[in-house]
XYZ file of C-alpha atoms in Angstrom:
453
model
C 0.000 0.000 0.000
C 1.555 3.283 -1.056
C 1.646 6.425 1.057
C -1.075 8.986 0.203
C -0.128 11.901 -2.002
C 0.260 14.691 0.502
C -0.306 17.339 -2.168
C -3.941 16.243 -2.352
C -4.648 17.020 1.307
C -7.215 19.868 1.739
C -4.697 22.011 3.590
C -1.972 21.453 1.006
C 0.429 20.500 3.794
C 1.892 17.277 5.072
C 0.483 15.977 8.363
C 2.593 16.930 11.340
C 4.553 14.194 13.078
C 5.698 14.228 16.648
C 9.089 12.861 15.609
C 10.426 13.212 12.099
C 11.610 9.837 10.700
C 15.012 11.393 10.001
C 15.789 11.292 13.723
C 14.940 7.580 13.929
C 17.242 6.904 10.981
C 19.981 8.990 12.611
C 19.607 7.057 15.886
C 19.946 3.682 14.132
C 22.895 5.007 12.108
C 24.544 6.066 15.382
C 24.137 2.538 16.793
C 25.490 1.042 13.560
C 28.587 3.212 13.813
C 29.016 2.160 17.448
C 28.856 -1.501 16.446
C 31.287 -1.020 13.566
C 33.774 0.909 15.717
C 34.776 -2.032 17.916
C 37.764 -2.959 15.775
C 39.053 0.604 15.757
C 39.941 0.110 19.431
C 41.416 -3.359 18.984
C 44.847 -3.213 17.259
C 46.584 -1.126 19.921
C 45.292 -3.425 22.686
C 45.859 -6.739 20.894
C 49.249 -5.974 19.387
C 51.285 -6.854 22.499
C 49.407 -10.144 23.249
C 49.796 -11.277 19.626
C 53.506 -10.505 19.738
C 53.797 -12.478 22.958
C 52.054 -15.571 21.552
C 53.377 -15.684 17.989
C 56.564 -13.595 18.126
C 55.473 -11.387 15.228
C 57.277 -8.052 14.883
C 55.665 -4.653 15.320
C 56.208 -4.064 11.592
C 54.207 -7.190 10.615
C 51.246 -6.255 12.805
C 51.486 -2.644 11.645
C 51.276 -3.933 8.061
C 47.989 -5.696 8.893
C 46.637 -2.452 10.355
C 47.884 -0.522 7.314
C 46.071 -2.855 4.894
C 42.939 -2.388 6.980
C 43.281 1.388 6.919
C 43.948 1.500 3.159
C 40.839 -0.565 2.431
C 38.954 1.410 5.067
C 39.678 4.510 3.025
C 39.500 3.261 -0.568
C 36.212 1.444 0.011
C 34.516 4.605 1.296
C 33.805 6.463 -1.993
C 32.556 3.275 -3.652
C 30.408 2.535 -0.605
C 28.851 5.989 -0.907
C 28.009 5.284 -4.552
C 26.713 1.798 -3.645
C 24.432 3.365 -1.036
C 23.036 5.639 -3.722
C 22.593 2.674 -6.099
C 21.369 -0.133 -3.818
C 20.255 1.716 -0.708
C 21.803 2.581 2.628
C 20.207 -0.334 4.481
C 21.608 -3.200 2.352
C 25.138 -1.819 2.202
C 25.231 -1.116 5.943
C 23.968 -4.586 6.914
C 26.508 -6.274 4.622
C 29.330 -4.143 6.026
C 28.484 -5.077 9.616
C 28.422 -8.778 8.647
C 31.893 -8.484 7.101
C 33.248 -6.889 10.290
C 31.690 -9.649 12.396
C 33.046 -12.393 10.118
C 36.565 -10.959 10.037
C 36.680 -10.542 13.812
C 35.332 -14.053 14.476
C 37.803 -15.701 12.074
C 40.698 -13.959 13.803
C 40.522 -16.471 16.669
C 41.764 -19.210 14.302
C 44.896 -17.448 12.994
C 48.337 -18.967 13.571
C 50.275 -17.520 10.621
C 51.097 -13.884 9.961
C 49.449 -13.911 6.508
C 46.165 -14.905 8.137
C 46.076 -11.771 10.290
C 46.574 -9.794 7.080
C 43.468 -11.506 5.692
C 41.202 -11.000 8.733
C 42.398 -7.678 10.168
C 43.326 -6.360 6.751
C 40.985 -7.567 4.011
C 37.672 -8.554 5.626
C 37.486 -5.979 8.395
C 39.001 -3.332 6.118
C 36.229 -3.776 3.546
C 33.555 -3.829 6.250
C 34.720 -0.795 8.182
C 35.352 1.057 4.919
C 31.703 0.657 3.992
C 30.801 2.010 7.451
C 33.313 4.836 7.289
C 32.592 8.461 8.114
C 31.179 8.873 4.604
C 28.202 6.918 5.971
C 27.526 9.765 8.394
C 27.750 12.305 5.572
C 25.388 10.246 3.399
C 22.782 10.015 6.164
C 23.014 13.751 6.891
C 22.852 14.806 3.241
C 19.976 12.436 2.420
C 17.751 12.929 5.439
C 18.455 16.474 6.649
C 18.027 19.844 4.949
C 19.117 21.744 8.057
C 21.348 21.004 11.064
C 23.546 18.849 8.837
C 26.720 19.879 10.673
C 25.248 18.897 14.019
C 23.988 15.557 12.675
C 27.350 14.699 11.122
C 28.997 15.611 14.421
C 26.677 13.333 16.401
C 27.043 10.428 13.960
C 30.809 10.830 13.823
C 30.773 10.660 17.602
C 29.281 7.187 17.161
C 32.724 5.922 16.210
C 34.138 7.484 19.341
C 31.326 5.972 21.388
C 32.218 2.568 19.943
C 35.792 3.051 21.050
C 34.564 4.137 24.472
C 32.201 1.155 24.837
C 34.537 -1.552 23.574
C 38.027 -0.464 24.608
C 37.904 -1.181 28.373
C 36.310 -4.595 27.758
C 38.764 -5.449 24.973
C 41.672 -4.531 27.237
C 40.268 -6.629 30.115
C 39.524 -9.636 27.898
C 42.977 -9.413 26.295
C 44.427 -9.991 29.771
C 41.995 -12.724 30.795
C 40.949 -15.006 29.119
C 42.982 -13.664 26.181
C 42.917 -11.799 22.887
C 40.584 -14.372 21.271
C 37.790 -13.445 23.666
C 38.304 -9.795 22.747
C 37.989 -10.652 19.039
C 34.704 -12.454 19.640
C 33.380 -9.439 21.543
C 34.060 -7.231 18.515
C 32.257 -9.704 16.243
C 29.241 -9.814 18.560
C 29.069 -6.021 18.759
C 28.941 -5.658 14.963
C 26.399 -8.438 14.377
C 24.079 -7.291 17.167
C 23.225 -4.110 15.244
C 22.244 -5.850 11.988
C 18.590 -6.547 12.973
C 18.103 -2.890 13.938
C 19.515 -1.767 10.591
C 17.252 -4.102 8.617
C 14.180 -3.008 10.566
C 14.589 0.758 11.010
C 17.238 2.170 8.652
C 15.367 3.630 5.678
C 17.104 4.552 2.440
C 15.510 7.958 1.816
C 12.685 10.241 2.980
C 10.687 9.199 -0.097
C 10.455 5.663 1.344
C 8.196 6.942 4.123
C 6.527 9.754 2.184
C 8.196 12.758 3.815
C 10.623 15.523 2.907
C 14.084 15.697 4.491
C 14.024 17.222 7.951
C 13.849 21.009 7.669
C 13.023 21.029 3.944
C 10.365 23.451 2.700
C 7.306 22.279 0.811
C 7.834 22.931 -2.937
C 5.536 25.429 -4.576
C 2.804 23.984 -6.811
C 4.204 23.025 -10.200
C 7.823 23.582 -9.196
C 10.617 21.058 -9.440
C 12.076 19.743 -6.189
C 15.751 19.670 -5.462
C 15.810 15.925 -5.753
C 14.298 16.038 -9.225
C 16.264 18.938 -10.588
C 19.354 18.278 -12.681
C 22.520 18.971 -10.782
C 25.186 21.030 -12.463
C 28.820 20.316 -12.004
C 30.289 22.288 -9.162
C 33.652 22.783 -10.772
C 34.399 26.454 -11.222
C 34.378 27.398 -14.851
C 32.932 24.118 -16.091
C 29.767 23.231 -17.936
C 27.065 21.181 -16.229
C 28.099 17.566 -15.834
C 26.467 14.773 -17.775
C 24.411 12.263 -15.845
C 26.567 9.627 -14.180
C 26.366 5.948 -14.979
C 24.098 3.758 -12.874
C 27.155 1.638 -12.038
C 28.317 2.567 -8.522
C 32.026 2.107 -9.241
C 31.833 4.164 -12.419
C 29.944 6.918 -10.601
C 32.581 7.066 -7.870
C 35.344 7.379 -10.477
C 33.426 9.992 -12.468
C 32.983 12.077 -9.341
C 36.701 11.748 -8.579
C 37.552 12.912 -12.101
C 35.436 16.032 -11.671
C 36.635 16.760 -8.150
C 40.310 16.322 -9.060
C 40.064 19.444 -11.237
C 39.160 21.589 -8.222
C 41.974 22.852 -5.999
C 39.754 22.698 -2.917
C 39.535 18.907 -3.260
C 43.314 18.504 -3.059
C 43.548 20.864 -0.096
C 40.906 18.876 1.782
C 42.530 15.564 0.826
C 45.992 16.691 1.985
C 44.686 17.965 5.310
C 42.605 14.860 5.908
C 45.568 12.584 5.082
C 47.473 14.262 7.909
C 44.382 13.989 10.102
C 44.317 10.215 9.560
C 48.050 9.888 10.141
C 47.815 11.585 13.525
C 44.675 9.774 14.770
C 43.954 6.229 13.541
C 47.446 5.681 12.175
C 49.577 6.900 15.065
C 47.686 7.374 18.337
C 45.013 4.756 17.659
C 47.537 2.067 16.673
C 50.712 2.868 18.613
C 49.795 4.828 21.743
C 49.283 1.697 23.873
C 52.493 -0.058 22.686
C 54.423 3.191 23.216
C 53.012 3.591 26.733
C 53.917 -0.057 27.367
C 57.506 0.741 26.333
C 57.574 3.331 29.144
C 56.365 0.827 31.738
C 52.675 1.743 31.754
C 50.271 -1.238 32.056
C 48.258 -1.918 28.913
C 44.935 -1.637 30.758
C 45.941 1.810 32.036
C 46.931 2.977 28.558
C 43.666 1.575 27.172
C 41.812 3.541 29.842
C 43.510 6.720 28.639
C 42.370 6.023 25.074
C 38.871 5.470 26.417
C 39.038 8.968 27.931
C 40.025 10.215 24.475
C 36.844 8.550 23.229
C 34.704 10.283 25.853
C 35.942 13.738 24.973
C 35.895 12.892 21.263
C 32.101 12.640 21.545
C 31.926 16.080 23.160
C 34.386 17.638 20.723
C 32.796 16.240 17.585
C 29.258 17.270 18.506
C 30.532 20.731 19.472
C 32.407 20.915 16.160
C 29.203 20.119 14.282
C 27.417 22.922 16.133
C 30.274 25.328 15.366
C 30.333 24.276 11.700
C 26.735 25.429 11.291
C 27.756 28.893 12.551
C 31.402 29.653 11.643
C 33.772 29.393 8.683
C 34.729 25.692 8.411
C 38.227 26.323 7.055
C 39.153 28.443 10.096
C 37.884 25.682 12.378
C 40.053 23.154 10.526
C 43.172 25.307 10.857
C 42.637 25.713 14.612
C 41.964 21.996 15.140
C 45.102 20.890 13.302
C 47.375 23.350 15.072
C 46.167 22.343 18.534
C 46.708 18.702 17.626
C 50.272 19.441 16.537
C 51.038 21.107 19.871
C 49.753 18.042 21.709
C 51.917 15.640 19.684
C 54.958 17.864 20.190
C 54.821 17.480 23.967
C 53.638 13.842 24.098
C 57.164 12.291 24.335
C 57.686 14.311 27.525
C 54.443 13.042 29.074
C 54.753 9.273 28.616
C 55.838 7.380 31.709
C 55.092 4.385 33.934
C 52.337 6.267 35.782
C 49.601 8.705 34.787
C 50.458 12.290 35.700
C 48.032 15.259 35.544
C 49.789 16.513 32.412
C 48.882 13.257 30.620
C 45.238 13.687 31.619
C 45.296 17.188 30.107
C 46.774 15.743 26.902
C 44.116 13.043 26.474
C 41.300 15.528 27.175
C 42.576 18.054 24.622
C 43.419 15.368 22.065
C 40.008 13.795 22.559
C 38.197 17.084 21.920
C 40.220 17.424 18.717
C 40.222 13.751 17.588
C 37.668 13.835 14.736
C 36.402 17.377 15.218
C 37.748 17.879 11.673
C 34.965 15.779 10.133
C 31.956 18.183 10.288
C 33.787 21.166 8.719
C 35.379 18.951 6.063
C 32.029 17.397 5.114
C 30.424 20.853 5.085
C 33.009 22.187 2.631
C 32.511 19.121 0.402
C 28.769 19.737 0.335
C 29.165 23.476 -0.261
C 31.661 23.171 -3.108
C 30.553 19.944 -4.802
C 26.783 19.983 -4.248
C 25.040 16.685 -4.980
C 28.427 14.995 -5.431
C 29.395 16.049 -1.918
C 28.935 12.668 -0.196
C 30.993 10.781 -2.778
C 33.647 13.517 -2.813
C 33.834 13.253 0.964
C 34.356 9.519 0.434
C 37.443 10.248 -1.649
C 38.687 12.797 0.869
C 38.190 10.164 3.556
C 40.187 7.734 1.402
C 43.088 10.167 1.681
C 42.514 10.204 5.462
C 42.967 6.435 5.627
C 45.929 6.355 3.244
C 47.642 8.809 5.575
C 46.672 6.637 8.543
C 48.044 3.502 6.864
C 51.342 5.190 6.014
C 51.726 6.489 9.571
C 50.858 3.129 11.155
C 53.471 1.326 9.064
C 56.110 4.067 9.387
C 55.726 4.255 13.170
C 56.094 0.481 13.462
C 59.273 0.630 11.382
C 60.625 3.513 13.490
C 59.926 1.554 16.679
C 61.742 -1.555 15.390
C 64.682 0.517 14.088
C 65.227 2.864 17.052
C 63.519 1.183 19.987
C 61.175 4.127 20.604
C 58.468 6.246 18.958
C 59.868 9.750 19.588
C 60.619 10.542 15.943
C 57.123 9.436 14.952
C 55.476 11.837 17.437
C 57.658 14.795 16.414
C 57.192 14.168 12.700
C 53.425 14.042 13.158
C 53.485 17.351 15.056
C 55.245 19.010 12.113
C 52.679 17.592 9.676
C 49.838 19.075 11.717
C 51.286 22.551 11.215
C 51.351 21.900 7.467
C 47.692 20.821 7.612
C 46.754 23.991 9.503
C 48.342 26.178 6.818
C 46.690 24.226 3.984
C 43.281 24.446 5.658
C 43.530 28.202 6.208
C 44.000 28.699 2.447
C 41.040 26.568 1.303
C 38.768 28.355 -1.183
C 35.413 27.248 0.189
C 33.491 29.581 -2.144
C 34.814 27.966 -5.317
C 31.371 26.874 -6.456
C 29.982 30.369 -6.008
C 32.401 31.707 -8.587
C 31.119 29.370 -11.286
C 30.255 31.369 -14.442
C 26.574 31.719 -15.208
C 25.377 29.308 -17.869
C 24.793 30.825 -21.313
C 21.165 30.677 -22.407
C 20.468 28.578 -25.463
């Protein structure tokens, strides 16, 4: 039975709802991101136990994390296109199943190549399909206003996953062992699948409503969804319609975006963002703290505190993005992060001092606060292509993370410490701050007016 045509109502308006369906979709998306985030907390905690049991080097385990991060990033733009082609619900459910399968199979590994398959390939593909581009897709599809806030809240779902899983993963890694921790991650991902299949709708049209905050179209006018979308490249003609093939669409969007300088500025900054979060702190903070005599459970607790303040910082960043210039926010975020990394080698020790607490609080507030302003610039400059463009920018984020994870592992094996990795990352953050401050967010507004036929 189809929904009634709301334009035929006597009042000419849609019936009021107590709760717009967009908020239900956002709530389920938040839970899905929490379930998918379990593995993000795992490598740093499980690295030392795996080394103890199998004798694998830090470089080998870092390679597994790097493969995961590369796939995490490169899958994202194609996942965004697949969500447009096949629907958000199907792609999300499949991604969560891949994460659960990869985590469950990890308990059977006994060769280093097998950890590359489970940690790297399976979980990389699954988490890549549930990457931050998922948050941007939900916000752009279901919300006409408050997009920055929604992206901030959904991005905080990844931090919430880290917060929920990390203490339990650390405890299980100690007793009964790392296999129990892997099964916990699998259970967390699979538990969300029924909720996704039941409540996660693909678009407002599925339930007969407009996006939250959208205005009713005037009689006889064409809605935004139906109108042809022009290319957002400055100085270009309107783009031709993309192919129905999701992979082709993702590549066509990349081709268009690569001609815009703003895309490369965002990609460079986000690559450094990934290097200094998932790649470095997320993967190597616990092993580095262990090198200084700090118990793994204590170091995991510090990362959990990062997760707590990440939620606060990301939601606040979304609120700020709706009100202030996103490129200025990005520059400030990157510079503060660089200062934190610069002093981190002086803070690590066998016990937790007040200065370390200050570091984790500040770093947590800044962890993925970069996501809402970056997604906002993508939407502003690239219009309807914004979600897929953000997928490619996020791919750069994960390529930077993969490079940093592998490089830091090599530095640790070569020198016996991580100091050079922390200092190098601090310098890169300053570069990212400068790049962000020069972003031309208004590129699309300078597009020449089309010539009338």
